[in-house]
Amino acid sequence: MKINSLTGGANSAARLGKNNAVQKVEKTAKGAMTDGFVEKLKEYAKEDAKQGTYMSEDFTKFFHAHMGKFVSPDRSAPKADVMSAIQAALKEPHPMLQALDKMLEKLSGGCSAKLKISAIHQAAEVSAPNGEVIAFYSSNGGWTDIQTKEEHRFYSETASAYLQAYREARAEMKSAVQEQAAQNDTSTMDVRA
């Protein structure tokens, strides 16, 4: 069975990206690259350069936490809604499509879902209000988050800024080593007669 709860009506504007909340979400990748975030990113890059580790675990945690807070859509609530719908459908010998469709219309955050349900296998695809797929569920493999365009844009901008800061820190370190070596060379004088 395949069900798509966004067939028109009030949700059509959200699907087409005309919803204010959707427009706000689409601006967050750019807005998440604040001066404070970039400064902290540079601190991580410098420390990582000293350690010789590119994008350390601490930086990755910092990055994902920031992206989760300012860029990523809320996936947990729609996922929970989909799991409830699947469980309800499996409890009924012949799930009523209308009842299931009503449940899917009420997904958190204005999201929608497409379900394929059988006694053997269940699958779901969760879409954000703008129609972008944000998660996929399979009873064989569980949930998989699908990266949004904004998350990808934020990751690219962050990786670029981090790489630049990392290279600058490594260049400073190399310069300091060369300077120290030059000082050591001039401090030893060969005096031969």
mmCIF file of C-alpha atoms in Angstrom:
data_model
loop_
_atom_site.group_PDB
_atom_site.id
_atom_site.type_symbol
_atom_site.label_atom_id
_atom_site.label_comp_id
_atom_site.label_asym_id
_atom_site.label_seq_id
_atom_site.Cartn_x
_atom_site.Cartn_y
_atom_site.Cartn_z
ATOM 1 C CA MET A 1 0.000 0.000 0.000
ATOM 2 C CA LYS A 2 1.322 3.440 -0.888
ATOM 3 C CA ILE A 3 -0.119 6.501 0.785
ATOM 4 C CA ASN A 4 0.720 10.146 0.337
ATOM 5 C CA SER A 5 -1.119 12.411 2.706
ATOM 6 C CA LEU A 6 -0.262 15.604 0.841
ATOM 7 C CA THR A 7 -2.842 15.538 -1.909
ATOM 8 C CA GLY A 8 -3.669 19.244 -1.919
ATOM 9 C CA GLY A 9 -5.520 21.724 0.236
ATOM 10 C CA ALA A 10 -3.756 23.753 2.891
ATOM 11 C CA ASN A 11 -0.578 21.712 2.604
ATOM 12 C CA SER A 12 -0.079 22.575 -1.091
ATOM 13 C CA ALA A 13 1.508 25.925 -0.225
ATOM 14 C CA ALA A 14 3.919 24.213 2.157
ATOM 15 C CA ARG A 15 4.818 21.649 -0.494
ATOM 16 C CA LEU A 16 5.613 24.392 -2.966
ATOM 17 C CA GLY A 17 7.828 26.225 -0.473
ATOM 18 C CA LYS A 18 5.471 29.143 0.113
ATOM 19 C CA ASN A 19 5.058 28.434 3.798
ATOM 20 C CA ASN A 20 6.841 30.982 6.050
ATOM 21 C CA ALA A 21 8.271 28.221 8.225
ATOM 22 C CA VAL A 22 9.732 26.530 5.148
ATOM 23 C CA GLN A 23 11.250 29.780 3.910
ATOM 24 C CA LYS A 24 12.774 30.324 7.353
ATOM 25 C CA VAL A 25 14.299 26.831 7.292
ATOM 26 C CA GLU A 26 15.746 27.421 3.846
ATOM 27 C CA LYS A 27 17.569 30.527 5.100
ATOM 28 C CA THR A 28 19.183 28.798 8.064
ATOM 29 C CA ALA A 29 22.253 27.365 6.304
ATOM 30 C CA LYS A 30 23.438 30.875 5.509
ATOM 31 C CA GLY A 31 22.305 32.187 8.894
ATOM 32 C CA ALA A 32 24.040 29.381 10.790
ATOM 33 C CA MET A 33 27.466 30.547 9.581
ATOM 34 C CA THR A 34 27.614 33.247 12.256
ATOM 35 C CA ASP A 35 30.800 35.078 13.220
ATOM 36 C CA GLY A 36 30.794 33.247 16.550
ATOM 37 C CA PHE A 37 30.473 29.863 14.851
ATOM 38 C CA VAL A 38 33.283 30.653 12.397
ATOM 39 C CA GLU A 39 35.570 31.846 15.207
ATOM 40 C CA LYS A 40 34.939 28.642 17.172
ATOM 41 C CA LEU A 41 35.514 26.653 13.967
ATOM 42 C CA LYS A 42 38.894 28.386 13.548
ATOM 43 C CA GLU A 43 39.819 27.519 17.146
ATOM 44 C CA TYR A 44 39.049 23.857 16.463
ATOM 45 C CA ALA A 45 41.045 23.972 13.211
ATOM 46 C CA LYS A 46 44.092 25.458 14.977
ATOM 47 C CA GLU A 47 43.962 22.898 17.766
ATOM 48 C CA ASP A 48 43.425 20.078 15.281
ATOM 49 C CA ALA A 49 46.372 21.330 13.202
ATOM 50 C CA LYS A 50 48.593 21.222 16.307
ATOM 51 C CA GLN A 51 47.467 17.648 16.928
ATOM 52 C CA GLY A 52 47.835 16.697 13.254
ATOM 53 C CA THR A 53 44.187 15.618 13.083
ATOM 54 C CA TYR A 54 41.901 16.922 10.367
ATOM 55 C CA MET A 55 38.333 17.458 11.626
ATOM 56 C CA SER A 56 38.723 15.867 15.027
ATOM 57 C CA GLU A 57 35.919 14.075 16.809
ATOM 58 C CA ASP A 58 35.374 17.140 19.043
ATOM 59 C CA PHE A 59 35.026 19.399 15.992
ATOM 60 C CA THR A 60 32.654 16.941 14.325
ATOM 61 C CA LYS A 61 30.456 16.852 17.439
ATOM 62 C CA PHE A 62 30.468 20.670 17.584
ATOM 63 C CA PHE A 63 29.584 20.913 13.886
ATOM 64 C CA HIS A 64 26.747 18.367 14.066
ATOM 65 C CA ALA A 65 25.296 19.962 17.206
ATOM 66 C CA HIS A 66 25.288 23.395 15.551
ATOM 67 C CA MET A 67 23.813 22.041 12.325
ATOM 68 C CA GLY A 68 21.164 20.118 14.275
ATOM 69 C CA LYS A 69 20.152 23.240 16.141
ATOM 70 C CA PHE A 70 20.176 25.769 13.293
ATOM 71 C CA VAL A 71 19.907 23.894 9.969
ATOM 72 C CA SER A 72 18.455 20.387 10.226
ATOM 73 C CA PRO A 73 14.710 19.770 10.140
ATOM 74 C CA ASP A 74 13.078 18.066 13.117
ATOM 75 C CA ARG A 75 13.110 14.427 12.105
ATOM 76 C CA SER A 76 12.326 12.779 15.430
ATOM 77 C CA ALA A 77 8.669 13.816 15.738
ATOM 78 C CA PRO A 78 7.639 12.819 12.174
ATOM 79 C CA LYS A 79 9.540 9.531 12.581
ATOM 80 C CA ALA A 80 7.618 8.783 15.771
ATOM 81 C CA ASP A 81 4.344 9.662 14.016
ATOM 82 C CA VAL A 82 5.162 7.294 11.142
ATOM 83 C CA MET A 83 6.056 4.473 13.519
ATOM 84 C CA SER A 84 2.717 4.958 15.308
ATOM 85 C CA ALA A 85 0.893 4.848 11.979
ATOM 86 C CA ILE A 86 2.718 1.657 10.954
ATOM 87 C CA GLN A 87 1.967 -0.005 14.291
ATOM 88 C CA ALA A 88 -1.705 0.989 14.066
ATOM 89 C CA ALA A 89 -1.916 -0.363 10.502
ATOM 90 C CA LEU A 90 -0.316 -3.666 11.497
ATOM 91 C CA LYS A 91 -2.812 -4.139 14.347
ATOM 92 C CA GLU A 92 -5.743 -4.020 11.945
ATOM 93 C CA PRO A 93 -6.377 -7.070 9.746
ATOM 94 C CA HIS A 94 -7.439 -4.757 6.910
ATOM 95 C CA PRO A 95 -6.163 -1.238 7.624
ATOM 96 C CA MET A 96 -8.596 1.418 6.547
ATOM 97 C CA LEU A 97 -6.842 3.734 4.155
ATOM 98 C CA GLN A 98 -8.868 6.750 5.258
ATOM 99 C CA ALA A 99 -7.898 6.329 8.912
ATOM 100 C CA LEU A 100 -4.239 5.875 8.024
ATOM 101 C CA ASP A 101 -4.342 8.849 5.681
ATOM 102 C CA LYS A 102 -5.815 10.985 8.489
ATOM 103 C CA MET A 103 -2.963 9.922 10.782
ATOM 104 C CA LEU A 104 -0.389 10.840 8.144
ATOM 105 C CA GLU A 105 -1.939 14.267 7.587
ATOM 106 C CA LYS A 106 -1.145 15.091 11.197
ATOM 107 C CA LEU A 107 2.601 14.416 11.076
ATOM 108 C CA SER A 108 4.579 16.810 13.215
ATOM 109 C CA GLY A 109 5.969 19.929 11.624
ATOM 110 C CA GLY A 110 3.738 19.730 8.557
ATOM 111 C CA CYS A 111 5.640 16.737 7.188
ATOM 112 C CA SER A 112 4.133 14.011 5.020
ATOM 113 C CA ALA A 113 4.852 10.328 4.544
ATOM 114 C CA LYS A 114 4.513 7.630 1.935
ATOM 115 C CA LEU A 115 4.071 4.153 3.406
ATOM 116 C CA LYS A 116 4.313 0.638 2.055
ATOM 117 C CA ILE A 117 2.968 -1.794 4.607
ATOM 118 C CA SER A 118 2.626 -5.556 4.524
ATOM 119 C CA ALA A 119 2.789 -8.179 7.227
ATOM 120 C CA ILE A 120 6.313 -9.029 6.041
ATOM 121 C CA HIS A 121 7.851 -5.609 5.378
ATOM 122 C CA GLN A 122 7.166 -1.977 6.206
ATOM 123 C CA ALA A 123 8.739 1.055 4.563
ATOM 124 C CA ALA A 124 8.185 4.786 4.896
ATOM 125 C CA GLU A 125 9.521 7.921 3.281
ATOM 126 C CA VAL A 126 9.130 11.158 5.273
ATOM 127 C CA SER A 127 9.099 14.496 3.453
ATOM 128 C CA ALA A 128 9.432 18.010 4.849
ATOM 129 C CA PRO A 129 6.677 20.560 4.132
ATOM 130 C CA ASN A 130 8.612 21.710 1.038
ATOM 131 C CA GLY A 131 8.506 18.153 -0.377
ATOM 132 C CA GLU A 132 12.158 17.351 0.287
ATOM 133 C CA VAL A 133 12.700 13.790 1.592
ATOM 134 C CA ILE A 134 14.290 13.960 5.070
ATOM 135 C CA ALA A 135 14.135 10.344 6.289
ATOM 136 C CA PHE A 136 13.502 6.796 5.101
ATOM 137 C CA TYR A 137 12.398 3.806 7.157
ATOM 138 C CA SER A 138 12.670 0.126 6.331
ATOM 139 C CA SER A 139 11.740 -2.639 8.750
ATOM 140 C CA ASN A 140 14.874 -4.416 7.482
ATOM 141 C CA GLY A 141 17.271 -1.589 8.266
ATOM 142 C CA GLY A 142 15.573 0.997 10.483
ATOM 143 C CA TRP A 143 15.718 4.760 9.965
ATOM 144 C CA THR A 144 18.071 6.585 7.610
ATOM 145 C CA ASP A 145 18.233 10.381 7.683
ATOM 146 C CA ILE A 146 18.471 11.940 4.221
ATOM 147 C CA GLN A 147 20.590 15.083 4.048
ATOM 148 C CA THR A 148 18.629 18.154 2.942
ATOM 149 C CA LYS A 149 19.923 20.718 0.460
ATOM 150 C CA GLU A 150 20.394 23.204 3.301
ATOM 151 C CA GLU A 151 22.298 20.688 5.424
ATOM 152 C CA HIS A 152 24.525 19.955 2.422
ATOM 153 C CA ARG A 153 25.082 23.678 1.820
ATOM 154 C CA PHE A 154 25.932 24.225 5.514
ATOM 155 C CA TYR A 155 28.321 21.250 5.510
ATOM 156 C CA SER A 156 30.083 22.538 2.372
ATOM 157 C CA GLU A 157 30.481 26.062 3.762
ATOM 158 C CA THR A 158 31.690 24.744 7.111
ATOM 159 C CA ALA A 159 34.164 22.319 5.521
ATOM 160 C CA SER A 160 35.542 25.101 3.330
ATOM 161 C CA ALA A 161 35.974 27.513 6.249
ATOM 162 C CA TYR A 162 37.531 24.766 8.392
ATOM 163 C CA LEU A 163 39.958 23.741 5.621
ATOM 164 C CA GLN A 164 41.115 27.330 5.183
ATOM 165 C CA ALA A 165 41.651 27.786 8.937
ATOM 166 C CA TYR A 166 43.419 24.407 9.182
ATOM 167 C CA ARG A 167 45.774 25.249 6.299
ATOM 168 C CA GLU A 168 46.546 28.659 7.825
ATOM 169 C CA ALA A 169 47.350 27.063 11.172
ATOM 170 C CA ARG A 170 49.601 24.442 9.515
ATOM 171 C CA ALA A 171 51.371 27.200 7.513
ATOM 172 C CA GLU A 172 51.977 29.171 10.730
ATOM 173 C CA MET A 173 53.410 26.081 12.381
ATOM 174 C CA LYS A 174 55.684 25.360 9.379
ATOM 175 C CA SER A 175 56.829 28.975 9.302
ATOM 176 C CA ALA A 176 57.646 28.878 13.022
ATOM 177 C CA VAL A 177 59.695 25.687 12.565
ATOM 178 C CA GLN A 178 61.589 27.201 9.600
ATOM 179 C CA GLU A 179 62.212 30.389 11.551
ATOM 180 C CA GLN A 180 63.547 28.392 14.487
ATOM 181 C CA ALA A 181 65.789 26.371 12.162
ATOM 182 C CA ALA A 182 67.130 29.576 10.586
ATOM 183 C CA GLN A 183 67.903 31.002 14.018
ATOM 184 C CA ASN A 184 69.720 27.801 14.971
ATOM 185 C CA ASP A 185 71.803 27.989 11.760
ATOM 186 C CA THR A 186 72.906 31.584 12.408
ATOM 187 C CA SER A 187 73.758 30.925 16.049
ATOM 188 C CA THR A 188 76.400 28.334 15.138
ATOM 189 C CA MET A 189 79.359 29.943 13.464
ATOM 190 C CA ASP A 190 82.143 28.051 11.774
ATOM 191 C CA VAL A 191 85.407 29.681 12.675
ATOM 192 C CA ARG A 192 88.323 28.132 10.860
ATOM 193 C CA ALA A 193 91.646 29.586 10.285
#
